[in-house]
mmCIF file of C-alpha atoms in Angstrom:
data_model
loop_
_atom_site.group_PDB
_atom_site.id
_atom_site.type_symbol
_atom_site.label_atom_id
_atom_site.label_comp_id
_atom_site.label_asym_id
_atom_site.label_seq_id
_atom_site.Cartn_x
_atom_site.Cartn_y
_atom_site.Cartn_z
ATOM 1 C CA MET S 285 10.823 9.408 23.165
ATOM 2 C CA LYS S 286 9.467 6.593 21.516
ATOM 3 C CA PRO S 287 10.968 6.165 17.998
ATOM 4 C CA LEU S 288 8.001 8.154 15.762
ATOM 5 C CA SER S 289 6.796 10.827 18.794
ATOM 6 C CA GLY S 290 5.844 14.116 16.319
ATOM 7 C CA GLN S 291 5.639 11.301 13.794
ATOM 8 C CA THR S 292 2.024 12.423 11.931
ATOM 9 C CA ILE S 293 1.821 8.866 9.625
ATOM 10 C CA LEU S 294 -1.444 8.095 6.309
ATOM 11 C CA ILE S 295 -1.787 4.330 6.083
ATOM 12 C CA THR S 296 -3.771 3.457 3.363
ATOM 13 C CA GLY S 297 -4.870 0.696 1.358
ATOM 14 C CA ILE S 298 -6.349 -0.804 5.311
ATOM 15 C CA THR S 299 -10.098 -3.070 4.763
ATOM 16 C CA ASP S 300 -10.020 -5.089 7.634
ATOM 17 C CA LYS S 301 -7.960 -6.858 10.535
ATOM 18 C CA SER S 302 -6.462 -8.882 8.513
ATOM 19 C CA SER S 303 -4.454 -6.347 6.431
ATOM 20 C CA LEU S 304 -0.594 -5.464 6.825
ATOM 21 C CA ALA S 305 -1.227 -2.332 6.250
ATOM 22 C CA LEU S 306 -3.614 -1.802 9.854
ATOM 23 C CA THR S 307 0.223 -4.099 11.884
ATOM 24 C CA ILE S 308 1.927 -1.541 11.107
ATOM 25 C CA ALA S 309 -0.804 0.519 11.621
ATOM 26 C CA LYS S 310 -0.191 -0.870 15.117
ATOM 27 C CA GLU S 311 3.289 -0.819 15.004
ATOM 28 C CA CYS S 312 4.175 3.215 14.358
ATOM 29 C CA GLN S 313 1.370 4.190 16.462
ATOM 30 C CA LYS S 314 3.098 1.812 19.625
ATOM 31 C CA GLN S 315 6.471 3.466 18.242
ATOM 32 C CA GLY S 316 4.598 6.982 18.709
ATOM 33 C CA ALA S 317 3.181 7.902 16.005
ATOM 34 C CA THR S 318 -0.200 9.740 14.744
ATOM 35 C CA LEU S 319 -2.063 8.231 12.378
ATOM 36 C CA VAL S 320 -4.215 9.394 9.449
ATOM 37 C CA CYS S 321 -6.068 6.090 7.730
ATOM 38 C CA SER S 322 -8.071 5.843 5.204
ATOM 39 C CA GLY S 323 -10.462 2.992 3.595
ATOM 40 C CA LEU S 324 -12.044 2.590 0.372
ATOM 41 C CA GLY S 325 -15.491 3.630 0.459
ATOM 42 C CA LEU S 326 -18.410 5.098 -0.906
ATOM 43 C CA THR S 327 -18.010 9.382 -1.985
ATOM 44 C CA GLU S 328 -19.535 12.712 -3.417
ATOM 45 C CA SER S 329 -16.853 11.182 -6.199
ATOM 46 C CA HIS S 330 -19.362 8.192 -7.169
ATOM 47 C CA LYS S 331 -21.376 9.019 -9.907
ATOM 48 C CA ASN S 332 -23.801 6.226 -11.510
ATOM 49 C CA LEU S 333 -23.141 3.514 -9.174
ATOM 50 C CA SER S 334 -25.242 0.170 -9.832
ATOM 51 C CA GLU S 335 -26.726 -1.121 -6.367
ATOM 52 C CA ASN S 336 -24.644 -3.272 -6.104
ATOM 53 C CA SER S 337 -21.572 -1.821 -5.841
ATOM 54 C CA ILE S 338 -22.948 1.071 -3.799
ATOM 55 C CA ILE S 339 -23.717 -1.646 -1.030
ATOM 56 C CA TYR S 340 -19.733 -3.194 -1.288
ATOM 57 C CA LEU S 341 -18.240 0.179 -0.765
ATOM 58 C CA GLN S 342 -20.541 0.242 1.930
ATOM 59 C CA LYS S 343 -19.039 -3.173 3.087
ATOM 60 C CA THR S 344 -16.333 -1.896 2.835
ATOM 61 C CA TYR S 345 -15.913 0.849 4.381
ATOM 62 C CA ALA S 346 -17.967 -0.046 7.459
ATOM 63 C CA ASP S 347 -14.866 -3.331 7.852
ATOM 64 C CA PHE S 348 -11.997 -0.394 7.417
ATOM 65 C CA GLN S 349 -13.747 1.550 9.565
ATOM 66 C CA GLU S 350 -14.241 -1.512 12.404
ATOM 67 C CA ALA S 351 -11.323 -2.756 11.923
ATOM 68 C CA VAL S 352 -9.722 1.025 13.239
ATOM 69 C CA LYS S 353 -11.778 1.919 16.180
ATOM 70 C CA ASP S 354 -11.000 -2.238 16.824
ATOM 71 C CA GLU S 355 -7.898 -1.304 16.695
ATOM 72 C CA LEU S 356 -6.113 1.171 16.789
ATOM 73 C CA GLY S 357 -8.599 3.408 19.218
ATOM 74 C CA ASP S 358 -11.278 6.053 18.392
ATOM 75 C CA ASN S 359 -9.035 8.631 18.016
ATOM 76 C CA ILE S 360 -7.763 7.674 14.253
ATOM 77 C CA LEU S 361 -9.062 10.131 12.068
ATOM 78 C CA THR S 362 -11.013 7.598 9.080
ATOM 79 C CA LEU S 363 -11.385 8.978 5.611
ATOM 80 C CA PRO S 364 -12.898 7.363 2.053
ATOM 81 C CA LEU S 365 -9.790 7.090 -0.774
ATOM 82 C CA ASP S 366 -11.116 5.268 -4.278
ATOM 83 C CA VAL S 367 -7.531 5.605 -6.330
ATOM 84 C CA SER S 368 -9.264 5.859 -9.463
ATOM 85 C CA LEU S 369 -11.238 9.081 -8.608
ATOM 86 C CA GLN S 370 -8.962 12.623 -9.117
ATOM 87 C CA SER S 371 -11.933 14.112 -8.054
ATOM 88 C CA ASN S 372 -11.617 12.024 -4.833
ATOM 89 C CA ILE S 373 -8.469 12.358 -4.179
ATOM 90 C CA ASP S 374 -8.867 16.223 -4.435
ATOM 91 C CA GLN S 375 -10.760 15.380 -1.523
ATOM 92 C CA PHE S 376 -9.156 13.753 0.371
ATOM 93 C CA VAL S 377 -5.887 16.128 0.098
ATOM 94 C CA GLU S 378 -8.429 18.768 0.865
ATOM 95 C CA ASN S 379 -9.844 17.459 3.863
ATOM 96 C CA LEU S 380 -6.504 16.765 5.047
ATOM 97 C CA LYS S 381 -4.309 20.612 4.949
ATOM 98 C CA ASN S 382 -8.572 22.092 5.882
ATOM 99 C CA LYS S 383 -7.462 19.688 9.426
ATOM 100 C CA GLY S 384 -3.586 21.429 9.517
ATOM 101 C CA ILE S 385 -2.426 18.272 8.737
ATOM 102 C CA ARG S 386 1.381 18.009 7.988
ATOM 103 C CA LEU S 387 2.546 13.905 6.862
ATOM 104 C CA ASN S 388 5.837 13.300 8.112
ATOM 105 C CA ALA S 389 5.553 9.877 6.284
ATOM 106 C CA PHE S 390 3.538 8.315 3.860
ATOM 107 C CA LEU S 391 2.355 4.298 3.245
ATOM 108 C CA HIS S 392 1.367 2.476 -0.261
ATOM 109 C CA SER S 393 -0.455 -0.661 0.284
ATOM 110 C CA ILE S 394 -2.895 -0.538 -2.721
ATOM 111 C CA ALA S 395 -3.209 -3.153 -5.513
ATOM 112 C CA MET S 396 -6.379 -4.157 -7.429
ATOM 113 C CA ASP S 397 -7.065 -6.704 -10.223
ATOM 114 C CA LYS S 398 -9.267 -7.826 -11.487
ATOM 115 C CA THR S 399 -8.286 -10.341 -14.070
ATOM 116 C CA ILE S 400 -7.543 -12.724 -10.097
ATOM 117 C CA ARG S 401 -11.107 -14.174 -9.738
ATOM 118 C CA LYS S 402 -12.512 -17.005 -7.047
ATOM 119 C CA GLY S 403 -8.990 -18.288 -6.625
ATOM 120 C CA LYS S 404 -8.075 -17.989 -10.499
ATOM 121 C CA VAL S 405 -5.115 -16.190 -12.202
ATOM 122 C CA LYS S 406 -6.171 -14.668 -16.013
ATOM 123 C CA PRO S 407 -3.737 -16.418 -18.027
ATOM 124 C CA ILE S 408 -1.990 -12.772 -19.876
ATOM 125 C CA MET S 409 -2.536 -13.553 -22.935
ATOM 126 C CA GLU S 410 -6.113 -13.450 -22.269
ATOM 127 C CA VAL S 411 -5.633 -10.243 -20.287
ATOM 128 C CA ASN S 412 -8.217 -7.416 -22.600
ATOM 129 C CA ARG S 413 -6.138 -3.240 -22.419
ATOM 130 C CA GLU S 414 -9.256 -2.300 -19.705
ATOM 131 C CA GLU S 415 -8.049 -4.685 -17.270
ATOM 132 C CA PHE S 416 -4.401 -3.274 -17.887
ATOM 133 C CA MET S 417 -5.487 -0.205 -17.325
ATOM 134 C CA ASP S 418 -7.420 -0.459 -14.311
ATOM 135 C CA THR S 419 -4.431 -2.737 -12.315
ATOM 136 C CA MET S 420 -2.233 -0.402 -13.770
ATOM 137 C CA ASN S 421 -4.007 2.703 -12.151
ATOM 138 C CA VAL S 422 -5.100 1.294 -9.477
ATOM 139 C CA THR S 423 -1.632 -0.677 -8.366
ATOM 140 C CA ALA S 424 0.991 1.602 -9.646
ATOM 141 C CA PHE S 425 0.088 5.073 -10.801
ATOM 142 C CA SER S 426 -1.887 5.562 -7.580
ATOM 143 C CA PHE S 427 1.656 6.109 -5.599
ATOM 144 C CA LEU S 428 2.634 8.342 -7.796
ATOM 145 C CA VAL S 429 -0.488 10.622 -7.622
ATOM 146 C CA LEU S 430 -1.101 10.095 -3.977
ATOM 147 C CA THR S 431 1.822 11.209 -4.539
ATOM 148 C CA GLN S 432 1.610 14.197 -6.516
ATOM 149 C CA SER S 433 -1.385 15.479 -4.548
ATOM 150 C CA LEU S 434 -0.160 15.554 -1.421
ATOM 151 C CA TYR S 435 3.287 17.012 -2.122
ATOM 152 C CA ASN S 436 1.242 19.672 -4.763
ATOM 153 C CA ALA S 437 -1.306 20.683 -1.734
ATOM 154 C CA SER S 438 2.148 21.276 0.794
ATOM 155 C CA LEU S 439 1.320 17.756 3.158
ATOM 156 C CA PHE S 440 4.451 16.590 3.532
ATOM 157 C CA SER S 441 6.922 18.009 5.211
ATOM 158 C CA LYS S 442 10.863 18.842 5.132
ATOM 159 C CA ASN S 443 12.540 14.524 4.601
ATOM 160 C CA ALA S 444 9.247 12.962 4.535
ATOM 161 C CA SER S 445 9.611 8.229 4.951
ATOM 162 C CA LEU S 446 7.666 7.606 1.129
ATOM 163 C CA LEU S 447 6.705 3.674 0.711
ATOM 164 C CA ALA S 448 5.579 1.376 -1.130
ATOM 165 C CA LEU S 449 5.004 -2.717 -0.634
ATOM 166 C CA SER S 450 5.074 -4.735 -3.808
ATOM 167 C CA TYR S 451 6.266 -8.719 -3.627
ATOM 168 C CA LEU S 452 9.366 -10.520 -5.978
ATOM 169 C CA GLY S 453 7.052 -11.234 -8.495
ATOM 170 C CA ALA S 454 7.787 -7.925 -9.933
ATOM 171 C CA GLU S 455 10.386 -8.757 -10.050
ATOM 172 C CA LYS S 456 10.613 -12.455 -10.952
ATOM 173 C CA LEU S 457 8.424 -15.036 -12.432
ATOM 174 C CA VAL S 458 7.644 -16.532 -8.917
ATOM 175 C CA SER S 459 6.087 -20.222 -8.433
ATOM 176 C CA HIS S 460 2.312 -19.149 -8.862
ATOM 177 C CA PRO S 461 0.704 -17.154 -11.187
ATOM 178 C CA TYR S 462 1.298 -12.928 -10.321
ATOM 179 C CA LYS S 463 0.647 -11.963 -14.102
ATOM 180 C CA ASN S 464 -0.756 -9.379 -14.027
ATOM 181 C CA VAL S 465 -0.256 -7.284 -10.867
ATOM 182 C CA GLY S 466 3.441 -8.836 -11.433
ATOM 183 C CA VAL S 467 3.015 -5.978 -14.474
ATOM 184 C CA ALA S 468 1.900 -3.263 -12.281
ATOM 185 C CA LYS S 469 4.435 -3.694 -9.334
ATOM 186 C CA ALA S 470 7.277 -3.659 -11.706
ATOM 187 C CA ALA S 471 6.053 0.317 -13.288
ATOM 188 C CA LEU S 472 5.217 0.759 -8.984
ATOM 189 C CA GLU S 473 8.366 -0.070 -8.407
ATOM 190 C CA ARG S 474 10.133 1.444 -11.087
ATOM 191 C CA ILE S 475 8.005 5.288 -9.931
ATOM 192 C CA ALA S 476 9.789 4.799 -6.714
ATOM 193 C CA LYS S 477 13.170 4.391 -8.187
ATOM 194 C CA GLU S 478 12.303 7.649 -9.992
ATOM 195 C CA LEU S 479 10.823 9.500 -7.865
ATOM 196 C CA ALA S 480 13.009 8.595 -4.915
ATOM 197 C CA LEU S 481 15.876 10.517 -7.288
ATOM 198 C CA GLU S 482 13.250 14.452 -7.694
ATOM 199 C CA LEU S 483 12.673 14.259 -4.235
ATOM 200 C CA GLY S 484 15.880 13.582 -2.584
ATOM 201 C CA LYS S 485 17.017 16.790 -4.312
ATOM 202 C CA SER S 486 14.833 18.877 -4.077
ATOM 203 C CA ASP S 487 12.935 17.762 -0.300
ATOM 204 C CA GLY S 488 14.936 15.379 0.778
ATOM 205 C CA ILE S 489 12.182 13.353 0.843
ATOM 206 C CA GLN S 490 12.408 8.853 0.857
ATOM 207 C CA VAL S 491 10.655 7.139 -1.283
ATOM 208 C CA ASN S 492 11.526 3.327 -0.081
ATOM 209 C CA VAL S 493 8.995 0.105 -0.916
ATOM 210 C CA LEU S 494 9.001 -3.188 0.461
ATOM 211 C CA ARG S 495 8.516 -6.596 -0.795
ATOM 212 C CA PHE S 496 7.230 -8.901 1.614
ATOM 213 C CA SER S 497 6.753 -12.541 1.715
ATOM 214 C CA PRO S 498 3.979 -14.331 0.675
ATOM 215 C CA PHE S 499 1.033 -14.425 3.398
ATOM 216 C CA THR S 500 -2.205 -15.609 2.560
ATOM 217 C CA GLY S 501 -3.073 -13.524 5.596
ATOM 218 C CA SER S 502 -4.440 -10.743 4.003
ATOM 219 C CA LYS S 503 -7.704 -10.562 2.498
ATOM 220 C CA ALA S 504 -5.461 -9.575 -0.924
ATOM 221 C CA GLY S 505 -3.605 -12.438 -0.315
ATOM 222 C CA SER S 506 -6.601 -15.303 0.763
ATOM 223 C CA ALA S 507 -6.890 -15.033 -3.719
ATOM 224 C CA ILE S 508 -4.377 -15.475 -5.481
ATOM 225 C CA GLU S 509 -3.970 -18.982 -7.075
ATOM 226 C CA GLY S 510 -1.028 -20.890 -5.862
ATOM 227 C CA LEU S 511 -0.199 -19.098 -2.681
ATOM 228 C CA THR S 512 -0.764 -21.627 0.221
ATOM 229 C CA GLU S 513 1.716 -23.131 -1.883
ATOM 230 C CA ALA S 514 4.090 -21.068 -2.634
ATOM 231 C CA VAL S 515 4.021 -20.169 1.291
ATOM 232 C CA ALA S 516 4.607 -22.990 1.927
ATOM 233 C CA VAL S 517 7.517 -23.776 -0.660
ATOM 234 C CA CYS S 518 8.817 -20.662 0.693
ATOM 235 C CA ASN S 519 8.901 -20.992 3.842
ATOM 236 C CA GLU S 520 11.960 -23.825 3.322
ATOM 237 C CA LEU S 521 13.589 -22.239 1.074
ATOM 238 C CA SER S 522 13.797 -19.141 3.011
ATOM 239 C CA PRO S 523 17.388 -18.929 4.833
ATOM 240 C CA LEU S 524 15.537 -17.790 7.986
ATOM 241 C CA GLY S 525 11.412 -19.468 6.875
ATOM 242 C CA ASN S 526 9.348 -16.845 5.540
ATOM 243 C CA ALA S 527 8.551 -13.251 8.015
ATOM 244 C CA ARG S 528 5.674 -12.492 9.176
ATOM 245 C CA PRO S 529 3.765 -9.469 9.481
ATOM 246 C CA GLN S 530 5.544 -7.474 12.456
ATOM 247 C CA ASP S 531 8.676 -8.221 11.300
ATOM 248 C CA LEU S 532 7.232 -5.505 7.588
ATOM 249 C CA ALA S 533 5.839 -3.964 10.535
ATOM 250 C CA GLU S 534 8.807 -2.517 12.490
ATOM 251 C CA GLU S 535 11.197 -2.202 9.605
ATOM 252 C CA VAL S 536 8.121 0.222 7.628
ATOM 253 C CA ALA S 537 8.466 1.809 10.980
ATOM 254 C CA TYR S 538 12.026 1.688 10.699
ATOM 255 C CA LEU S 539 12.643 3.879 8.084
ATOM 256 C CA PHE S 540 9.537 6.031 8.968
ATOM 257 C CA ARG S 541 11.688 7.591 11.010
ATOM 258 C CA PRO S 542 13.304 10.925 10.941
ATOM 259 C CA SER S 543 16.918 11.085 9.866
ATOM 260 C CA ASN S 544 17.021 7.703 8.012
ATOM 261 C CA ARG S 545 19.436 8.625 4.950
ATOM 262 C CA VAL S 546 17.796 5.757 3.012
ATOM 263 C CA THR S 547 16.325 6.491 -0.437
ATOM 264 C CA GLY S 548 15.436 4.188 -3.388
ATOM 265 C CA GLU S 549 15.863 0.997 -2.312
ATOM 266 C CA ILE S 550 13.870 -2.284 -3.181
ATOM 267 C CA ARG S 551 14.651 -3.952 -0.016
ATOM 268 C CA HIS S 552 12.932 -7.758 0.958
ATOM 269 C CA ILE S 553 11.981 -8.845 4.005
ATOM 270 C CA ASP S 554 11.575 -12.319 3.146
ATOM 271 C CA GLY S 555 13.045 -13.921 5.910
ATOM 272 C CA GLY S 556 15.860 -14.460 2.722
ATOM 273 C CA TYR S 557 14.706 -15.915 0.074
ATOM 274 C CA HIS S 558 15.011 -14.221 -3.050
ATOM 275 C CA ILE S 559 19.514 -15.270 -3.025
ATOM 276 C CA ARG S 560 17.366 -19.027 -3.928
ATOM 277 C CA GLY S 561 17.720 -18.984 -8.127
#
């Protein structure tokens, strides 16, 4: 029997074929999991949008569906999810409940920072309230509110496993700009620790965070100023060189296996770069 046979896993944050979340989904599927995948798209909860916003959401969701179909197959349940809208989260959870889905695991791979534009990162002294709160809402609070909503709808099985993707920039001032989103990732990691304590005590649910090597292969990574140079530097300084997307995927799949007793961890999948001074 495959390690994840009988496990139903929610994978969020797939944008296109370059997404780390998609590599993770493929590995979980390979190990026997049944997948549910969500992507940003136009929903009934979106009101008074500009024409450009509508086109963007439609295109984003089409890219997501194409990636899932081509890489995972036609039988994967896909649903639109905009974590900035509580009404959409409620509808998403209701859809899962109506389909009789019960989750054994959940991957949070969602982040957004409007202070990163066209390869430039705005200095923290120039970040305004709206930019800060939007980034915190989507990057950090979304993990908490999705967990709350799924839990309150009784959609988690006992001893489920929750994982969020982060980065070393949540803790340290890394060699490339990771300013506003780094603050949000720090909050994400702190939320995960609180959830690990509360949900572990109440339901045996594990909650962990994985920090991956700098990576330019995804749409998000390619947008960050100085990241290309950081990839080269980290690969040189890491004892094992930079980790690969497949390394991350295999670690996620391991932590999603039933009966693990690992929780509250901030794990590094980065070839050991984090031990450098």
